[in-house]
Amino acid sequence: MSIRFTGNARRGIVAMAVVAGLALGAAGCGGGGDGEDKKPNSSASASKGDGSQPSAQEGQSETPLAELKGTEGLLLQITSAARDAGGFITVSGNLKNDGAKSVVIPSQMSGDETEVIKHGPSLGGATLVDSKGKKRYYVLRDTDGRPLTTTGFGTLDAGQNLPVFMQFPAPPAETADVTLQIPTFSSGTIKISG
C-alpha cells in the first residue's frame, strides 16, 4: 500500500464518520414523540426577508423583564425568557422606536460572524452571559447557518413596535438569571422561567 492510498483512505473514513455523526445529530433533533401534541409545527426562524412581519410572541408578560436602550431612540423590551424542554431558551420582546423620526435598524445587531451576516439583518449578534457559570451563549442557527432570531430588519417609523425573538442554548437548570447583550444596546439582566 502506498502512502497516497493510505492518506486517501483515511480522509474517506473521516468524512464518513463526520457524515454519520451529522446524520445522527439531525435524527436526534427530529420530532417524534407519542403523538399527543396536536399543535402544528412552526418554524423557529422568522421571515427570510420576504416582507412578512413576525407575529406577536406567545407568553409575553405585560411588564418587561428588562429594557435595553439602543441608539437613536431604539428600545428593546424583553417580555419573556422561557426555558424549553428541548434544551434551549426563547427570549421574546418588542423592539420599539421611541424617537421622533424613522430609524434604520443598526446592522451591528447582526454581529460580526460572516455566516450570520450573509443571511441579512437580524439579532444574530445577541448573547446571553451566565456570570455564575462563566459562560457566554450565542444565538442558535439552523442547518443553513441562519440565526434563530427575528430577521429582515429595515426601518422603524417613530412609535412603531416590532415583536422579536431569539433562541439560545439553555444554561444549566440551576441558572436563573442571565445578562442579555446585543451590539449597540445597553445590557440587561433577565430571569429565566420554566
CSV table of C-alpha atoms in Angstrom, one decimal:
chain,number,residue,atom,x,y,z
A,1,MET,CA,0.0,0.0,0.0
A,2,SER,CA,1.3,3.4,-0.9
A,3,ILE,CA,1.3,6.4,1.4
A,4,ARG,CA,-1.0,8.2,-1.1
A,5,PHE,CA,-3.6,5.4,-0.9
A,6,THR,CA,-3.4,5.3,2.9
A,7,GLY,CA,-4.0,9.1,3.1
A,8,ASN,CA,-7.0,9.0,0.8
A,9,ALA,CA,-8.5,6.1,2.7
A,10,ARG,CA,-8.0,7.9,6.0
A,11,ARG,CA,-9.7,11.0,4.6
A,12,GLY,CA,-12.6,8.9,3.3
A,13,ILE,CA,-13.1,7.3,6.7
A,14,VAL,CA,-13.0,10.6,8.5
A,15,ALA,CA,-15.5,12.1,6.0
A,16,MET,CA,-17.8,9.1,6.5
A,17,ALA,CA,-17.6,9.5,10.3
A,18,VAL,CA,-18.4,13.2,10.1
A,19,VAL,CA,-21.4,12.5,7.8
A,20,ALA,CA,-22.7,9.7,10.1
A,21,GLY,CA,-22.3,12.0,13.1
A,22,LEU,CA,-24.2,14.8,11.4
A,23,ALA,CA,-27.0,12.3,10.4
A,24,LEU,CA,-27.3,11.0,13.9
A,25,GLY,CA,-27.4,14.6,15.3
A,26,ALA,CA,-30.1,15.6,12.8
A,27,ALA,CA,-32.1,12.5,13.6
A,28,GLY,CA,-31.8,13.3,17.3
A,29,CYS,CA,-33.2,16.8,16.7
A,30,GLY,CA,-36.2,15.5,14.8
A,31,GLY,CA,-39.8,15.5,16.1
A,32,GLY,CA,-41.1,12.1,17.1
A,33,GLY,CA,-43.0,11.6,20.3
A,34,ASP,CA,-46.2,10.0,21.3
A,35,GLY,CA,-48.5,12.0,19.0
A,36,GLU,CA,-50.3,13.8,21.8
A,37,ASP,CA,-49.0,17.2,20.7
A,38,LYS,CA,-51.6,18.4,18.2
A,39,LYS,CA,-50.2,21.8,17.6
A,40,PRO,CA,-48.9,22.5,14.1
A,41,ASN,CA,-45.2,22.8,13.6
A,42,SER,CA,-43.9,26.3,13.2
A,43,SER,CA,-40.5,27.5,12.0
A,44,ALA,CA,-38.2,28.9,14.7
A,45,SER,CA,-36.7,31.3,12.1
A,46,ALA,CA,-38.5,34.4,11.2
A,47,SER,CA,-39.1,35.6,7.7
A,48,LYS,CA,-36.3,35.3,5.2
A,49,GLY,CA,-36.8,38.8,4.0
A,50,ASP,CA,-40.0,38.1,2.1
A,51,GLY,CA,-41.6,41.2,3.6
A,52,SER,CA,-43.9,39.4,6.1
A,53,GLN,CA,-44.0,40.8,9.6
A,54,PRO,CA,-43.4,38.4,12.5
A,55,SER,CA,-46.5,37.6,14.6
A,56,ALA,CA,-46.9,38.6,18.2
A,57,GLN,CA,-45.0,36.3,20.6
A,58,GLU,CA,-46.8,33.9,22.9
A,59,GLY,CA,-46.4,34.0,26.6
A,60,GLN,CA,-45.3,37.6,26.9
A,61,SER,CA,-45.9,39.4,30.2
A,62,GLU,CA,-47.1,42.9,30.4
A,63,THR,CA,-44.3,44.2,32.5
A,64,PRO,CA,-40.9,43.9,30.7
A,65,LEU,CA,-38.2,41.7,32.4
A,66,ALA,CA,-35.6,44.2,31.1
A,67,GLU,CA,-35.3,47.3,28.9
A,68,LEU,CA,-32.3,47.7,26.7
A,69,LYS,CA,-31.7,51.1,25.3
A,70,GLY,CA,-30.2,51.4,21.9
A,71,THR,CA,-29.0,54.2,19.6
A,72,GLU,CA,-31.3,56.9,18.1
A,73,GLY,CA,-34.3,56.2,20.4
A,74,LEU,CA,-34.5,52.4,19.9
A,75,LEU,CA,-35.7,50.5,22.9
A,76,LEU,CA,-35.8,46.7,23.3
A,77,GLN,CA,-38.3,45.5,25.9
A,78,ILE,CA,-37.8,41.8,26.9
A,79,THR,CA,-41.1,40.3,27.9
A,80,SER,CA,-40.2,36.6,28.4
A,81,ALA,CA,-37.3,34.3,28.6
A,82,ALA,CA,-38.7,30.7,28.6
A,83,ARG,CA,-36.7,27.5,29.1
A,84,ASP,CA,-38.0,24.8,26.8
A,85,ALA,CA,-37.7,21.0,27.2
A,86,GLY,CA,-35.6,20.8,24.0
A,87,GLY,CA,-32.6,22.4,25.8
A,88,PHE,CA,-32.9,25.9,24.6
A,89,ILE,CA,-34.2,29.3,25.8
A,90,THR,CA,-36.5,31.6,23.8
A,91,VAL,CA,-36.2,35.2,24.6
A,92,SER,CA,-39.1,37.3,23.3
A,93,GLY,CA,-39.8,41.0,23.4
A,94,ASN,CA,-40.6,44.2,21.4
A,95,LEU,CA,-38.3,46.5,19.5
A,96,LYS,CA,-39.7,50.0,19.7
A,97,ASN,CA,-38.7,53.3,18.1
A,98,ASP,CA,-39.2,55.8,20.9
A,99,GLY,CA,-37.6,58.6,18.8
A,100,ALA,CA,-39.4,61.3,16.9
A,101,LYS,CA,-38.2,60.2,13.4
A,102,SER,CA,-37.7,56.9,11.5
A,103,VAL,CA,-34.6,54.9,12.3
A,104,VAL,CA,-32.7,52.4,10.2
A,105,ILE,CA,-32.0,49.4,12.4
A,106,PRO,CA,-28.2,49.2,13.0
A,107,SER,CA,-26.6,46.4,11.0
A,108,GLN,CA,-24.2,45.8,14.0
A,109,MET,CA,-27.1,44.0,15.8
A,110,SER,CA,-26.4,41.0,13.4
A,111,GLY,CA,-22.9,40.6,15.0
A,112,ASP,CA,-19.7,40.1,13.1
A,113,GLU,CA,-19.8,36.5,12.1
A,114,THR,CA,-19.8,36.1,8.3
A,115,GLU,CA,-22.2,33.1,8.3
A,116,VAL,CA,-24.9,35.2,10.2
A,117,ILE,CA,-24.3,38.4,8.3
A,118,LYS,CA,-24.8,36.8,4.9
A,119,HIS,CA,-28.5,36.0,5.9
A,120,GLY,CA,-29.4,39.6,6.3
A,121,PRO,CA,-30.1,41.9,9.2
A,122,SER,CA,-31.1,40.1,12.4
A,123,LEU,CA,-30.5,39.9,16.1
A,124,GLY,CA,-27.7,37.3,15.4
A,125,GLY,CA,-25.2,39.3,17.5
A,126,ALA,CA,-27.1,38.7,20.7
A,127,THR,CA,-25.5,36.8,23.5
A,128,LEU,CA,-26.6,35.5,26.9
A,129,VAL,CA,-24.0,35.7,29.7
A,130,ASP,CA,-24.1,33.3,32.7
A,131,SER,CA,-21.9,35.1,35.2
A,132,LYS,CA,-22.1,32.3,37.8
A,133,GLY,CA,-21.2,29.6,35.3
A,134,LYS,CA,-18.8,31.9,33.5
A,135,LYS,CA,-20.2,31.1,30.1
A,136,ARG,CA,-21.5,33.0,27.1
A,137,TYR,CA,-24.3,31.6,24.9
A,138,TYR,CA,-24.7,32.7,21.3
A,139,VAL,CA,-27.9,32.7,19.2
A,140,LEU,CA,-28.6,29.2,17.7
A,141,ARG,CA,-28.5,28.7,14.0
A,142,ASP,CA,-30.4,26.3,11.7
A,143,THR,CA,-28.6,23.9,9.3
A,144,ASP,CA,-28.2,26.6,6.7
A,145,GLY,CA,-26.5,28.9,9.1
A,146,ARG,CA,-29.5,31.3,9.5
A,147,PRO,CA,-29.7,32.7,13.1
A,148,LEU,CA,-32.8,31.6,15.0
A,149,THR,CA,-33.9,35.1,15.6
A,150,THR,CA,-36.2,37.7,14.1
A,151,THR,CA,-34.7,38.7,10.7
A,152,GLY,CA,-35.3,41.1,7.9
A,153,PHE,CA,-34.9,44.3,9.8
A,154,GLY,CA,-35.2,47.6,7.9
A,155,THR,CA,-36.5,50.9,9.1
A,156,LEU,CA,-38.7,51.5,12.2
A,157,ASP,CA,-41.0,54.6,12.0
A,158,ALA,CA,-41.4,56.8,15.0
A,159,GLY,CA,-43.5,55.0,17.6
A,160,GLN,CA,-43.5,51.7,15.7
A,161,ASN,CA,-43.3,48.5,17.6
A,162,LEU,CA,-41.9,45.2,16.3
A,163,PRO,CA,-42.2,41.8,18.1
A,164,VAL,CA,-38.8,40.0,18.2
A,165,PHE,CA,-37.4,36.7,19.4
A,166,MET,CA,-34.0,35.0,19.9
A,167,GLN,CA,-33.2,31.4,20.7
A,168,PHE,CA,-30.1,30.3,22.7
A,169,PRO,CA,-28.8,27.0,24.1
A,170,ALA,CA,-30.1,26.7,27.7
A,171,PRO,CA,-27.7,27.2,30.6
A,172,PRO,CA,-27.8,24.6,33.4
A,173,ALA,CA,-31.2,24.3,35.2
A,174,GLU,CA,-29.8,26.0,38.3
A,175,THR,CA,-29.0,29.2,36.4
A,176,ALA,CA,-32.0,31.5,36.8
A,177,ASP,CA,-30.5,34.9,35.9
A,178,VAL,CA,-28.5,35.8,32.7
A,179,THR,CA,-27.4,39.0,31.1
A,180,LEU,CA,-28.6,39.7,27.6
A,181,GLN,CA,-26.1,41.6,25.4
A,182,ILE,CA,-26.9,43.0,21.9
A,183,PRO,CA,-24.5,45.2,19.9
A,184,THR,CA,-25.4,48.9,20.1
A,185,PHE,CA,-27.7,48.3,23.1
A,186,SER,CA,-27.2,48.5,26.8
A,187,SER,CA,-27.1,45.1,28.5
A,188,GLY,CA,-29.8,43.9,30.9
A,189,THR,CA,-30.3,41.0,33.4
A,190,ILE,CA,-33.3,38.8,32.7
A,191,LYS,CA,-34.8,36.0,34.8
A,192,ILE,CA,-35.4,32.6,33.0
A,193,SER,CA,-38.8,31.0,33.5
A,194,GLY,CA,-39.5,27.3,33.2
